[in-house]
């Protein structure tokens, strides 16, 4: 039987250099999963609201 779940597509940070990469994806349950590309077995998960606030603060502080 074929899986009903779509393939997860991880997006790499545009600021990643020399293999030091942060990757993120949005899951089906509206959760953002974040991982280090060197150890993809470990993931941090955030609700979309707090994740958006985090990104907004980074951008406001001039880091993104």
CSV table of C-alpha atoms in Angstrom, one decimal:
chain,number,residue,atom,x,y,z
A,1,UNK,CA,0.0,0.0,0.0
A,2,UNK,CA,1.3,3.4,-0.9
A,3,UNK,CA,1.9,6.0,1.8
A,4,UNK,CA,-0.6,8.8,2.0
A,5,UNK,CA,1.9,11.2,3.4
A,6,UNK,CA,3.7,13.5,1.0
A,7,UNK,CA,7.5,13.6,1.0
A,8,UNK,CA,8.9,16.1,3.5
A,9,UNK,CA,11.0,18.7,1.8
A,10,UNK,CA,13.6,20.3,4.0
A,11,UNK,CA,14.7,23.9,3.1
A,12,UNK,CA,18.3,24.9,3.8
A,13,UNK,CA,19.1,28.3,5.2
A,14,UNK,CA,20.4,30.8,2.6
A,15,UNK,CA,23.0,31.8,5.2
A,16,UNK,CA,24.5,28.3,5.5
A,17,UNK,CA,28.2,28.0,4.5
A,18,UNK,CA,30.6,25.1,4.2
A,19,UNK,CA,28.2,22.4,5.3
A,20,UNK,CA,27.2,24.2,8.5
A,21,UNK,CA,23.5,24.1,7.6
A,22,UNK,CA,20.2,24.7,9.4
A,23,UNK,CA,17.2,23.1,7.6
A,24,UNK,CA,13.5,23.6,8.3
A,25,UNK,CA,10.3,22.2,7.1
A,26,UNK,CA,6.6,22.8,7.8
A,27,UNK,CA,4.8,19.6,8.8
A,28,UNK,CA,1.2,18.6,8.0
A,29,UNK,CA,0.2,19.6,11.6
A,30,UNK,CA,1.4,23.2,11.1
A,31,UNK,CA,4.5,22.6,13.1
A,32,UNK,CA,7.9,23.9,12.0
A,33,UNK,CA,10.7,21.3,12.4
A,34,UNK,CA,14.3,22.5,12.5
A,35,UNK,CA,17.4,20.4,12.2
A,36,UNK,CA,21.2,20.5,11.7
A,37,UNK,CA,22.1,18.9,8.4
A,38,UNK,CA,25.1,17.2,10.0
A,39,UNK,CA,22.8,15.3,12.4
A,40,UNK,CA,19.3,15.1,10.8
A,41,UNK,CA,18.1,12.6,13.4
A,42,UNK,CA,17.7,15.4,16.0
A,43,UNK,CA,14.9,17.8,15.3
A,44,UNK,CA,13.4,20.8,17.2
A,45,UNK,CA,9.7,21.5,16.7
A,46,UNK,CA,7.9,24.8,17.1
A,47,UNK,CA,4.3,25.9,16.6
A,48,UNK,CA,4.1,28.3,13.7
A,49,UNK,CA,3.2,31.3,15.8
A,50,UNK,CA,6.3,31.3,18.0
A,51,UNK,CA,8.5,30.4,15.0
A,52,UNK,CA,7.2,33.4,13.0
A,53,UNK,CA,7.8,35.7,16.0
A,54,UNK,CA,11.3,34.3,16.3
A,55,UNK,CA,12.1,35.0,12.6
A,56,UNK,CA,10.5,38.4,12.9
A,57,UNK,CA,12.7,39.3,15.8
A,58,UNK,CA,15.8,38.1,14.0
A,59,UNK,CA,15.0,40.2,10.9
A,60,UNK,CA,14.1,43.3,13.1
A,61,UNK,CA,17.5,43.0,14.8
A,62,UNK,CA,19.3,42.9,11.4
A,63,UNK,CA,20.4,39.2,11.4
A,64,UNK,CA,18.1,38.0,8.7
